[in-house]
Coordinates of C-alpha atoms and ligand atoms in Angstrom, one line a residue:
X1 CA 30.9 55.2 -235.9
X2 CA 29.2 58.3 -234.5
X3 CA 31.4 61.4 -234.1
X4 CA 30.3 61.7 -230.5
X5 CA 31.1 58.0 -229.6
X6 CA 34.3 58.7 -231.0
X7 CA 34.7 62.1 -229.1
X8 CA 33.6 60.3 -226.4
X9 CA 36.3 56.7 -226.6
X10 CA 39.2 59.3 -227.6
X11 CA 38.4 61.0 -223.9
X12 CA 39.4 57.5 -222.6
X13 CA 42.5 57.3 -224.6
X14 CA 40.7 54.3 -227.0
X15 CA 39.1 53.9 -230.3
X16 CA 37.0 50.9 -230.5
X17 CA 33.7 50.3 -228.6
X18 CA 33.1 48.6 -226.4
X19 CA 31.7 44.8 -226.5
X20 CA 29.2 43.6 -224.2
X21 CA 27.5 40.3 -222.9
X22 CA 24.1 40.8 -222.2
X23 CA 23.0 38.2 -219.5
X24 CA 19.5 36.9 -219.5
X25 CA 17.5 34.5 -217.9
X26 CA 15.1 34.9 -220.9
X27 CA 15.6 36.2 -224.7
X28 CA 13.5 36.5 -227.7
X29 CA 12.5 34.8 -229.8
X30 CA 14.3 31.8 -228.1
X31 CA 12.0 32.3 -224.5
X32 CA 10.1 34.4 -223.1
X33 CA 7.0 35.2 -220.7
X34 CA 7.5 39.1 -220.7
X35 CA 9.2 42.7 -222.0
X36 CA 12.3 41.4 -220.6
X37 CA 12.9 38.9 -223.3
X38 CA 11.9 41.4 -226.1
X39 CA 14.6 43.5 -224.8
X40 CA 17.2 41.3 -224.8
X41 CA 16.7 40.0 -227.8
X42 CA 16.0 43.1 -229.7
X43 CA 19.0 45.4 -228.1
X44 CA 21.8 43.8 -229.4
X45 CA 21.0 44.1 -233.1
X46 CA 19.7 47.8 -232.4
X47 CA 23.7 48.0 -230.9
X48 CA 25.2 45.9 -234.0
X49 CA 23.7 49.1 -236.1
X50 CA 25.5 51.7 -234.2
X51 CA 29.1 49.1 -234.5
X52 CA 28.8 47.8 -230.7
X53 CA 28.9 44.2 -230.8
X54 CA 26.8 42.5 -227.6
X55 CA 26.5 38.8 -227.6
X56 CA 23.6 37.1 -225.2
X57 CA 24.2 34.3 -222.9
X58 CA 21.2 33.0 -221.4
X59 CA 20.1 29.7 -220.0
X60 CA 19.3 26.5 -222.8
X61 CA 15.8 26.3 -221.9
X62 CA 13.2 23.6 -222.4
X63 CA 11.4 25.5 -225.1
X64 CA 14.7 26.3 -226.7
X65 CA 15.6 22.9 -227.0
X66 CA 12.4 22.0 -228.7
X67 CA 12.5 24.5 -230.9
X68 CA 16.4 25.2 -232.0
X69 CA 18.2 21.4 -231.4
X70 CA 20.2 20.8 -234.2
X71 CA 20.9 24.6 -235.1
X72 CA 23.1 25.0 -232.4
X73 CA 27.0 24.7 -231.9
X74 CA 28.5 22.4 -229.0
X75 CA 31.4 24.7 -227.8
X76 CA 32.7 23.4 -224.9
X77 CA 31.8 21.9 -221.6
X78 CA 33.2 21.8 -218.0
X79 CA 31.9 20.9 -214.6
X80 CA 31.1 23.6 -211.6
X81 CA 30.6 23.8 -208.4
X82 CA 27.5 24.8 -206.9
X83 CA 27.9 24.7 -202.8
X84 CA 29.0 20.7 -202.7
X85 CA 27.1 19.9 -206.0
X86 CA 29.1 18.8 -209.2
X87 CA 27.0 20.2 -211.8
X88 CA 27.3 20.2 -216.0
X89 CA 27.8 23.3 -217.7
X90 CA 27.4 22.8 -221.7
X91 CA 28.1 25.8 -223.7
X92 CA 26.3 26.2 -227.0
X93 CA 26.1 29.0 -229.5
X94 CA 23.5 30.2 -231.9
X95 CA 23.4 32.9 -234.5
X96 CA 20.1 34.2 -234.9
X97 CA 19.5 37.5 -236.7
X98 CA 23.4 38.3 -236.6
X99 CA 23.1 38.3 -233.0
X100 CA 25.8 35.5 -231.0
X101 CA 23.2 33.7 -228.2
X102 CA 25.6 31.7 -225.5
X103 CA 23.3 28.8 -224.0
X104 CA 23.8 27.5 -220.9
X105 CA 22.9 23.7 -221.2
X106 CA 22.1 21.8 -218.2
X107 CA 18.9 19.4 -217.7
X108 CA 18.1 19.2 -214.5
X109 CA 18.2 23.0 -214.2
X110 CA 16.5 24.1 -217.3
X111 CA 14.6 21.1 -218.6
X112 CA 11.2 22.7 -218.1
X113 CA 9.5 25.9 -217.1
X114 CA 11.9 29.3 -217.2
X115 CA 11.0 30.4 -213.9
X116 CA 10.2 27.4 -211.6
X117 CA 9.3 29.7 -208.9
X118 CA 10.7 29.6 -205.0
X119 CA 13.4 27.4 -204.0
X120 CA 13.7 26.0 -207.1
X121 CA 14.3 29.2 -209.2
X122 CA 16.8 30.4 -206.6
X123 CA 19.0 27.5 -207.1
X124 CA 18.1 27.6 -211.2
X125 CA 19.9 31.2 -210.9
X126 CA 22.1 30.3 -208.5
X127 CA 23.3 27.8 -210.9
X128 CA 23.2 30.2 -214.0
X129 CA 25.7 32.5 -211.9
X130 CA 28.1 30.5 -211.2
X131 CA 28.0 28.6 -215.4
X132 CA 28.1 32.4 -217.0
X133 CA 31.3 33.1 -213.9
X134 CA 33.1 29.8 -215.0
X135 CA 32.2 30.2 -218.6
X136 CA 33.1 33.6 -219.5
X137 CA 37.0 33.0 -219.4
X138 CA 36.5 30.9 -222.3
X139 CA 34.6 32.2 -224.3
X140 CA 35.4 32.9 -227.9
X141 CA 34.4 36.6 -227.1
X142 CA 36.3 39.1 -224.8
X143 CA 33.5 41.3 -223.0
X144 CA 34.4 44.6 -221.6
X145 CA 30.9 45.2 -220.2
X146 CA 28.6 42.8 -218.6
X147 CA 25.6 43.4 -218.7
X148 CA 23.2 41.6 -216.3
X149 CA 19.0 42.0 -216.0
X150 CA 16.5 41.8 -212.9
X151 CA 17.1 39.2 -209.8
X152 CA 17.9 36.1 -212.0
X153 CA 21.6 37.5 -213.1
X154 CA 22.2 40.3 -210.2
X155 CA 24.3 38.4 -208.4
X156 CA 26.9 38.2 -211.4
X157 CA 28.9 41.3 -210.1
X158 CA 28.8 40.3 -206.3
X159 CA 30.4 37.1 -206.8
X160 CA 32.4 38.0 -209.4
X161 CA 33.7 40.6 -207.3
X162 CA 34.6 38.8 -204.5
X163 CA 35.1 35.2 -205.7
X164 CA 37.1 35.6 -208.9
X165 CA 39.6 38.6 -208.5
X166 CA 42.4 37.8 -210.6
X167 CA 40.3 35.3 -212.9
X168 CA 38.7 37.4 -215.1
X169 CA 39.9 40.1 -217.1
X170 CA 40.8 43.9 -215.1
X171 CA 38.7 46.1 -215.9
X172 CA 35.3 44.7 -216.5
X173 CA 32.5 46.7 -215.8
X174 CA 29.6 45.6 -214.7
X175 CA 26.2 47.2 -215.6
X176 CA 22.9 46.3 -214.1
X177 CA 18.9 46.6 -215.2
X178 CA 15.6 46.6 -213.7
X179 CA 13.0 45.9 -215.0
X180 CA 11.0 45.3 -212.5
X181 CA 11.9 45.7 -208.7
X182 CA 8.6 44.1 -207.4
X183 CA 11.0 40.6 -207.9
X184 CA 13.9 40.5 -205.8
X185 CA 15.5 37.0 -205.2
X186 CA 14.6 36.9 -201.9
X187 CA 16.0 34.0 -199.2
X188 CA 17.6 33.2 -196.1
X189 CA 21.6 33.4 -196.0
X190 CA 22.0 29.8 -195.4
X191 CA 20.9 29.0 -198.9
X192 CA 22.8 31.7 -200.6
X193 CA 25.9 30.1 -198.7
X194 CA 25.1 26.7 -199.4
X195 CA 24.4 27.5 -203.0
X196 CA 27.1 30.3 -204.1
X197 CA 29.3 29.9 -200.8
X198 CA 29.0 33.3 -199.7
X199 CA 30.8 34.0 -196.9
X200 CA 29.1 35.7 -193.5
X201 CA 30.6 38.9 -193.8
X202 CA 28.8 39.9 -196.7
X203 CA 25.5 39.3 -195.1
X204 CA 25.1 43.0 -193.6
X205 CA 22.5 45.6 -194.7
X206 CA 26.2 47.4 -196.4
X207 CA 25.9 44.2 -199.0
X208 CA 23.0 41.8 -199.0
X209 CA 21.1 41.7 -196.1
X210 CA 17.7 43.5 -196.5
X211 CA 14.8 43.1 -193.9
X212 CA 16.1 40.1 -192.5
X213 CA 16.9 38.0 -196.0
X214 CA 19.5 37.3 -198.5
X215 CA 18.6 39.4 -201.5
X216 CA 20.1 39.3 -205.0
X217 CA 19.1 42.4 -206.3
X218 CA 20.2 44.4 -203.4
X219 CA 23.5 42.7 -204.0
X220 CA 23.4 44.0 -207.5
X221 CA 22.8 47.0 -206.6
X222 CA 25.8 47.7 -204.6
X223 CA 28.3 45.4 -206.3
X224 CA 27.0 46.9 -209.7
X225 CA 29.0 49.7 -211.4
X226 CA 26.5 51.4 -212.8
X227 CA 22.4 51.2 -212.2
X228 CA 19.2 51.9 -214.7
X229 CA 16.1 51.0 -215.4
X230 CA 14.0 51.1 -218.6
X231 CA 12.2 54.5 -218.3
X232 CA 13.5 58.2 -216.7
X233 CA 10.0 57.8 -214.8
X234 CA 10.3 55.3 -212.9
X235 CA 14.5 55.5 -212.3
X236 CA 12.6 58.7 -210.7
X237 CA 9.9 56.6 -208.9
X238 CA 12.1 53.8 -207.9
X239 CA 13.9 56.4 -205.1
X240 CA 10.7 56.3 -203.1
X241 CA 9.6 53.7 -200.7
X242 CA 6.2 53.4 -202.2
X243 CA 7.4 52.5 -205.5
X244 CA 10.6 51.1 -204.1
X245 CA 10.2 47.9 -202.3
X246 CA 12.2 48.1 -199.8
X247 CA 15.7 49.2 -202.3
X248 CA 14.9 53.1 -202.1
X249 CA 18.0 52.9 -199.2
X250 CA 20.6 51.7 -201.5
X251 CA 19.1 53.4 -204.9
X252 CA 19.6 56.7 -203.2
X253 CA 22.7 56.4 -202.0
X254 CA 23.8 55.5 -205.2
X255 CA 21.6 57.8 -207.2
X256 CA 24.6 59.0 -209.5
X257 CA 25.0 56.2 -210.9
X258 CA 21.6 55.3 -211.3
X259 CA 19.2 56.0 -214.9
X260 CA 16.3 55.5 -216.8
X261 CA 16.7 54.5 -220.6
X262 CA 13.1 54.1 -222.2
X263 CA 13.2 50.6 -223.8
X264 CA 11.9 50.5 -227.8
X265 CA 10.5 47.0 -229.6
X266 CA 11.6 45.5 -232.7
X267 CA 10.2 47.3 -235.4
X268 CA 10.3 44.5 -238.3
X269 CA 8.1 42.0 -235.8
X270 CA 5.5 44.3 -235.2
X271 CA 4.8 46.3 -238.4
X272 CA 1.1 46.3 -239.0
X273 CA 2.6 46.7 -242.5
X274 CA 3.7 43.4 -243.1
X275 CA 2.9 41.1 -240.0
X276 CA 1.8 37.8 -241.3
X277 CA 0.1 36.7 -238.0
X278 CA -3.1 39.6 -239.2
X279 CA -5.2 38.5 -241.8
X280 CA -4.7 42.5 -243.6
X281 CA -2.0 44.7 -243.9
X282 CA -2.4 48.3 -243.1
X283 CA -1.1 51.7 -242.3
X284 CA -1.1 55.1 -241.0
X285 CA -3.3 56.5 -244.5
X286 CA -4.8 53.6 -245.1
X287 CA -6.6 51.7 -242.4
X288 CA -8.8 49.3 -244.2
X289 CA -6.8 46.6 -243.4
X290 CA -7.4 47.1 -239.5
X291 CA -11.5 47.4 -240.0
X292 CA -10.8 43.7 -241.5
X293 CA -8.4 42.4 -238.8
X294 CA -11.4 43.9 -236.4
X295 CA -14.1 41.6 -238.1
X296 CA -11.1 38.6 -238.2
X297 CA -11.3 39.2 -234.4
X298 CA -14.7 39.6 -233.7
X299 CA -15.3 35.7 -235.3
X300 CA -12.5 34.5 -234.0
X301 CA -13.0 35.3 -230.3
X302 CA -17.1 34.6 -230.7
X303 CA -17.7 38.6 -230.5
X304 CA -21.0 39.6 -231.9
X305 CA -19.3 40.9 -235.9
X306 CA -20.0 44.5 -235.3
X307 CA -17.6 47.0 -236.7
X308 CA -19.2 50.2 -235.3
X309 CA -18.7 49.0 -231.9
X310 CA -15.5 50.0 -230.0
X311 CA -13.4 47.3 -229.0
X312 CA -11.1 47.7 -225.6
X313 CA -8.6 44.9 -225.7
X314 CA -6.2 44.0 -222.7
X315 CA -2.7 41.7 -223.9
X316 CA -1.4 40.9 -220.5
X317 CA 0.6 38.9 -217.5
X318 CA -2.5 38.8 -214.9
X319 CA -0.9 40.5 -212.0
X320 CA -1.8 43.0 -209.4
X321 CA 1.2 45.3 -211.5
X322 CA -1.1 45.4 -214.1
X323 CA -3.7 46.8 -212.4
X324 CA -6.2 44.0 -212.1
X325 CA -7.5 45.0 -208.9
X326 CA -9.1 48.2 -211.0
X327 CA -10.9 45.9 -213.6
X328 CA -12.2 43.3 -211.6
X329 CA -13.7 46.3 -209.4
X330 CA -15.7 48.3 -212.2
X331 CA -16.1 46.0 -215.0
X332 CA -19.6 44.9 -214.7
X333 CA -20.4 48.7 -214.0
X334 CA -18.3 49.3 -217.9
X335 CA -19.9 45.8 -219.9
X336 CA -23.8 47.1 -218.2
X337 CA -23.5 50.4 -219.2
X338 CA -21.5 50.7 -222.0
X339 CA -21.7 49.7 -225.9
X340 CA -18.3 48.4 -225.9
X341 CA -16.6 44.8 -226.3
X342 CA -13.9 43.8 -224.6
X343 CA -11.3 41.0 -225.3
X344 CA -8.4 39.8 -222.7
X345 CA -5.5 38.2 -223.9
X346 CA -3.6 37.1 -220.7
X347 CA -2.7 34.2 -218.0
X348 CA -1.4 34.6 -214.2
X349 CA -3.0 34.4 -211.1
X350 CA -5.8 32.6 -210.4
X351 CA -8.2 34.7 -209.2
X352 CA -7.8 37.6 -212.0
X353 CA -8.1 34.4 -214.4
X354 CA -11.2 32.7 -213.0
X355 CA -12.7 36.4 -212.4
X356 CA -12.3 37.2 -216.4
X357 CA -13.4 33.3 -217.2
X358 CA -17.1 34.2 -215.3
X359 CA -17.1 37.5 -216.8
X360 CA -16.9 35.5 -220.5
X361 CA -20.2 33.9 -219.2
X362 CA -22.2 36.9 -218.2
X363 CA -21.5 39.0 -221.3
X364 CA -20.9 36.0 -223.7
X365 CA -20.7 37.8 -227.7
X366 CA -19.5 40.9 -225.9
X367 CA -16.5 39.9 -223.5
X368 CA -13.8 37.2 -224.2
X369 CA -10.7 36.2 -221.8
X370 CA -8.3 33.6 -223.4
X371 CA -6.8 32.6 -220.8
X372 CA -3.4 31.8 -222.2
X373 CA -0.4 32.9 -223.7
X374 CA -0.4 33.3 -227.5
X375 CA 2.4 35.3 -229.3
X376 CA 0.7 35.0 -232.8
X377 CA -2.9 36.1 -231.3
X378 CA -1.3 38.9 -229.8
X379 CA -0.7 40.7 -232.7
X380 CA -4.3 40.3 -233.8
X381 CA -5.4 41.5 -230.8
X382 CA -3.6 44.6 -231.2
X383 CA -4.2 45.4 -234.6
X384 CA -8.1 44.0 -234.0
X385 CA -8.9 46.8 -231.2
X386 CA -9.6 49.9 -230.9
X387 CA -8.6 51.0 -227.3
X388 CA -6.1 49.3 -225.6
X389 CA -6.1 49.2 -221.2
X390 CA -3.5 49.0 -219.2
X391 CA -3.9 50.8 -216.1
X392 CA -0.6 49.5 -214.4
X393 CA -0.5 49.6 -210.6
X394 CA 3.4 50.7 -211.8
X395 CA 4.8 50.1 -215.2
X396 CA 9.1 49.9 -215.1
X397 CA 8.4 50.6 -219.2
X398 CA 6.0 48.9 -221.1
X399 CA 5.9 47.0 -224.2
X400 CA 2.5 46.6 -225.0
X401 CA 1.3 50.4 -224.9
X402 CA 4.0 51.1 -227.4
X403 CA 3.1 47.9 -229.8
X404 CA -0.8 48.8 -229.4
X405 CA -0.1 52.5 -230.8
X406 CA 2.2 51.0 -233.7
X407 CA -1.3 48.8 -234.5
X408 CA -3.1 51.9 -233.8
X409 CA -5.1 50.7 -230.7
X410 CA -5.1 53.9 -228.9
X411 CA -3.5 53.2 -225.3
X412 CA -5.4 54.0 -221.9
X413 CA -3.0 53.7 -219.3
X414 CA -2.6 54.5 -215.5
X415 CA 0.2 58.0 -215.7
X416 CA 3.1 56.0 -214.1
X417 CA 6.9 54.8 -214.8
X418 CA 7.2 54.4 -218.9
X419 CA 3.5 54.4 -219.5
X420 CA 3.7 58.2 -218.6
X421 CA 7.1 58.6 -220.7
X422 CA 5.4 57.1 -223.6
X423 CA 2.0 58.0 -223.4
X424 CA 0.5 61.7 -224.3
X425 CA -3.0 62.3 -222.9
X426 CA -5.5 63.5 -225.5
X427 CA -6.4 67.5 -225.3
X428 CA -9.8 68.4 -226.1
X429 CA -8.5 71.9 -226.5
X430 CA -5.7 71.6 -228.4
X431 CA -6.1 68.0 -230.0
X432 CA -3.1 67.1 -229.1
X433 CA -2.1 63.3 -227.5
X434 CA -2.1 59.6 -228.7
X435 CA -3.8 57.9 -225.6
X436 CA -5.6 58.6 -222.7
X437 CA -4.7 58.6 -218.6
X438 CA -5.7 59.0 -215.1
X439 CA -3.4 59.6 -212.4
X440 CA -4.8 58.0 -209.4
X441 CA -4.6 53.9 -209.2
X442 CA -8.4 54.2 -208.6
X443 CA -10.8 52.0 -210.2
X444 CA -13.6 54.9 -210.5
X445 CA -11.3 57.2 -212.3
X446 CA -10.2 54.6 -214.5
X447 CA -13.8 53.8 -215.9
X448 CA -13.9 57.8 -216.1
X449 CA -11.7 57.7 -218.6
X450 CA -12.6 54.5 -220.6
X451 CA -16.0 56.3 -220.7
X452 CA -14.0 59.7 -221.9
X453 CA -12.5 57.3 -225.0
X454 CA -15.7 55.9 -225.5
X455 CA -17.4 59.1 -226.1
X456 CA -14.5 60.1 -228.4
X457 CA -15.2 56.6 -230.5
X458 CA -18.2 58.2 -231.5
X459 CA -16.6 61.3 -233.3
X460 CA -14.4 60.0 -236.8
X461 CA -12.2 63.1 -236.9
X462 CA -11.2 62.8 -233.4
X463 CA -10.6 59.5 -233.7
X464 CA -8.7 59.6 -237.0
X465 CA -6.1 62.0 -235.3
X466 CA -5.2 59.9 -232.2
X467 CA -5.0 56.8 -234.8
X468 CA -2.5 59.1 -236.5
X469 CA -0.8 60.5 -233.7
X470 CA -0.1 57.2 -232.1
X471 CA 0.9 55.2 -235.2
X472 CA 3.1 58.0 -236.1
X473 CA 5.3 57.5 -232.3
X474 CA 8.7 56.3 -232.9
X475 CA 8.8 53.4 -230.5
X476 CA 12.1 51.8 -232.6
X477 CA 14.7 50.7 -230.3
X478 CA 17.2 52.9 -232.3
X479 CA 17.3 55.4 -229.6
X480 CA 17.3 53.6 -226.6
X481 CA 20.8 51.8 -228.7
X482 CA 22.3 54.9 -228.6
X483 CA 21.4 55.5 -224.8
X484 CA 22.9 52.3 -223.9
X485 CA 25.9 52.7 -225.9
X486 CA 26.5 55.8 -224.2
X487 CA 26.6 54.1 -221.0
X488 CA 28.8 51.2 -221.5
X489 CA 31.7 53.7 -222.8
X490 CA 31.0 56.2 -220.0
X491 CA 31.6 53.1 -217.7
X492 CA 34.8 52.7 -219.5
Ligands
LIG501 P1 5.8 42.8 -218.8 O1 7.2 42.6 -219.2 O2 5.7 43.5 -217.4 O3 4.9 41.6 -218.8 P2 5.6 44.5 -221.1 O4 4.5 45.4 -221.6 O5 6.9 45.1 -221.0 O6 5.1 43.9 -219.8 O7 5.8 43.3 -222.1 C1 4.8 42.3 -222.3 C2 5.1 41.5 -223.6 O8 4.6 40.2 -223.4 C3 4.5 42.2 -224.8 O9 5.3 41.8 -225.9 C4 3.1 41.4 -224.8 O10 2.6 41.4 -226.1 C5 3.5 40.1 -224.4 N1 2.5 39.3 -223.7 C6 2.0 39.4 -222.4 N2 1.1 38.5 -222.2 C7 0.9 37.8 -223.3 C8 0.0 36.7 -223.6 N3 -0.9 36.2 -222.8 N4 0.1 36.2 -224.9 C9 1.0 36.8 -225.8 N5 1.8 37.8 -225.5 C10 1.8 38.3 -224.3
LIG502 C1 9.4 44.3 -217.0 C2 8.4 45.4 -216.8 C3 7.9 46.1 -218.0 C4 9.1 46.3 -219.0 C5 9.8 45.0 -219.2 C6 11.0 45.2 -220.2 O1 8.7 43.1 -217.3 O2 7.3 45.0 -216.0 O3 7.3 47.3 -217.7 O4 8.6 46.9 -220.2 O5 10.3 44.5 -218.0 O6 12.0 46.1 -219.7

């Protein structure tokens, strides 16, 4: 164990760290549509390392099912109460990677899409609440820490709090992260009554109550022992209404107990190194293998196979966050004026979709959009590009920037929440930086700097050095471990 964990435990009169449930509504590989899920399933074997032991327990989705039947345990099951429902709780357990996953098994709940959107989702999480409440006495692990993510689990610590005093064990802390505020868990009392049997005095802007709704992540918030999200940047920005949504109130007043811990991704999946999804292996020296998974690309996506071109590739959720608004407005201004190609890997609203779809037909050998989700593309699409965009309306951390350096497509990225933690803009004086920025969410300022990287494309040596640069970051999710451990014995 580190000295200073141990400085740190004998401080609270203990010696052993402390063990942790992470609670999830998604977790990789098992599910996932975003960071969220790379996060929780890479964080607890960065913790195992460091001699914390965190289990998962996250919902037995669909996909999971499909995938993993016949590799789990049956541990136990029970029946709950959701409002006046009787509903099935199945517990399950899978060891993947050394890591203990809890499932939470129930078919009309999670027998198809993670996140089935409005009502439906509400009571889906509603649901998971109460299962992880009811299950965790009985468990065949004794957490001291639970740690819950986003909307989907916030309520854990409100209803815990005030529903099962006496049930669960004393002491237990309760630790809560955004990733991303823009989703809140929005809905009128009634529901939250009817589905979690609140009662009416917690419905006052002191708890829940925010603009006239019922809303979970406020109620995390409060009930919460300690708050962070996953970059110092935006725990910064999340304090001010613009970035806020509404929670700057309650993140201020509690802005002691609020952080930012920069999230890291799981080295051994993407390693450009020794991926087996790219057609050539490469490195920081030798970069042969990424002229080839270039060309692979090119075919593959029907891009006219020229290597001296520069290739600006987007992997992405299709959402105003991800600064689609800036792209639709200035990209027939970059395809008619530039020598570039450009390749979208990404699915979400309609509009950005159908947008990118027409724009496939205008520029056909120079632009693709796959319009879908595709983990093993992905990391072609990384290690195939040369530039990677992302100019984020805000950004709680970022994955992608940090995977697109390890691949070394060099990241140009809008300076906000973990995309300005992670990314350093490229000094024409000094040479210094791995990416390139703008500051403003402004479409014209955007193409400014695409044209900047373009221009630089041109020049080897320059090039070369931000290849180096960024493929030399240590994005390993070693750090942000130690970070987290840190936290969970201060909340000792
Ligand atoms: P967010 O969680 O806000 O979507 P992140 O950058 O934190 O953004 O994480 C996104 C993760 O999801 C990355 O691992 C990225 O490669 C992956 N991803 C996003 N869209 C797609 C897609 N269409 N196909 C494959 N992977 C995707
Ligand atoms: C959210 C954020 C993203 C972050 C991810 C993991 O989806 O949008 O910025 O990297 O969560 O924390």
């Amino acid at each position: 164990m580190k000295r200073e964990f141990r400085d740190m435990l004998k401080e609270r009169g203990r010696e052993e760290l402390p063990q942790v449930l992470l609670v999830s509504a998604e977790c990789a590989p098992l599910s996932k549509t975003g960071g969220l899920a790379d996060v929780v399933g890479t964080l607890p074997k960065a913790l195992k390392k460091l001699g914390v032991e965190a289990r998962v327990i996250t919902p037995y989705h669909r996909v999971i099912k499909d995938k993993y039947f016949g590799q789990t345990e049956h541990m136990f099951y029970f029946y709950t109460e959701l409002g006046w429902r009787r509903e099935y709780v199945g517990i399950e357990k899978l060891i993947l990677d050394g890591v203990t996953i809890y499932l939470v098994d129930n078919e009309r709940f999670f027998n198809d899409r993670i996140y089935r959107g409005d009502r439906a989702e509400l009571e889906q999480y509603a649901f998971f609440t109460r299962a992880v409440l009811d299950a965790i006495p009985n468990l065949d692990f004794v957490p001291e820490v639970i740690h819950c993510n986003d909307w989907h689990t916030a309520m854990v610590p409100m209803i815990a709090r005030t529903q099962y005093r006496g049930c669960m064990q004393e002491g237990l802390r309760y630790l809560l992260t955004i990733h991303n505020i823009a989703y809140q868990g929005k809905c009128g009392f009634a529901q939250v009554q009817d589905l979690l049997s609140v009662e009416d005095k917690y419905y006052t802007p002191e708890f829940m109550e925010l603009h006239g709704c019922a809303n979970f992540l406020k109620a995390g918030c409060v009930f919460a022992d300690r708050i962070n999200t996953v970059s110092p940047s935006y725990a910064r920005e999340i304090m001010t209404p613009y970035y806020a949504e509404g929670l700057d109130g309650i993140l201020n007043a509690r802005a002691a107990q609020l952080s930012g811990i920069i999230n890291g991704i799981d080295k051994a999946v993407f390693n450009p190194h020794s991926d087996k999804s790219i057609p050539a292996h490469y490195d920081r020296g030798h970069l042969r293998g990424k002229a080839v998974c270039k060309a692979a690309l090119q075919e593959r996506m029907g891009l006219a196979q020229r290597p001296e071109v520069p290739l600006v590739a987007m992997v992405t959720r299709m959402t105003e966050q991800k600064g689609f608004d800036l792209v639709t407005a200035v990209l027939d201004e970059m395809m008619s004026h530039e020598d570039m190609q450009f390749m979208l890997l990404g699915t979400g609203d309609a509009r950005f979709e159908n947008f990118m779809r027409e724009a496939e037909g205008r520029y056909k050998g120079r632009l693709c959009a796959y319009i879908g989700y595709s983990e093993e593309l992905s990391h072609l699409v990384y290690a195939g590009s040369d530039f990677f965009l992302m100019p984020s309306r805000f950004e709680p951390c970022g994955l992608s920037q940090m995977i697109a350096m390890r691949y070394g497509s060099i990241p140009i990225v809008r300076e906000t929440g973990g995309l300005r933690d992670t990314v350093i803009p490229y000094n024409q004086f000094t040479g210094e930086g791995n990416g390139f920025s703008f500051a403003n969410f402004d479409a014209w300022e955007m193409l400014a700097v695409v044209r900047t990287a373009l221009r630089c494309y041109g020049n080897k040596e320059i090039m070369q050095g931000l290849i180096n640069r960024a493929m030399q970051a240590d994005f390993g999710f070693a750090l942000s471990a130690q970070e987290y451990a840190r936290l969970y014995i201060w909340m000792l």
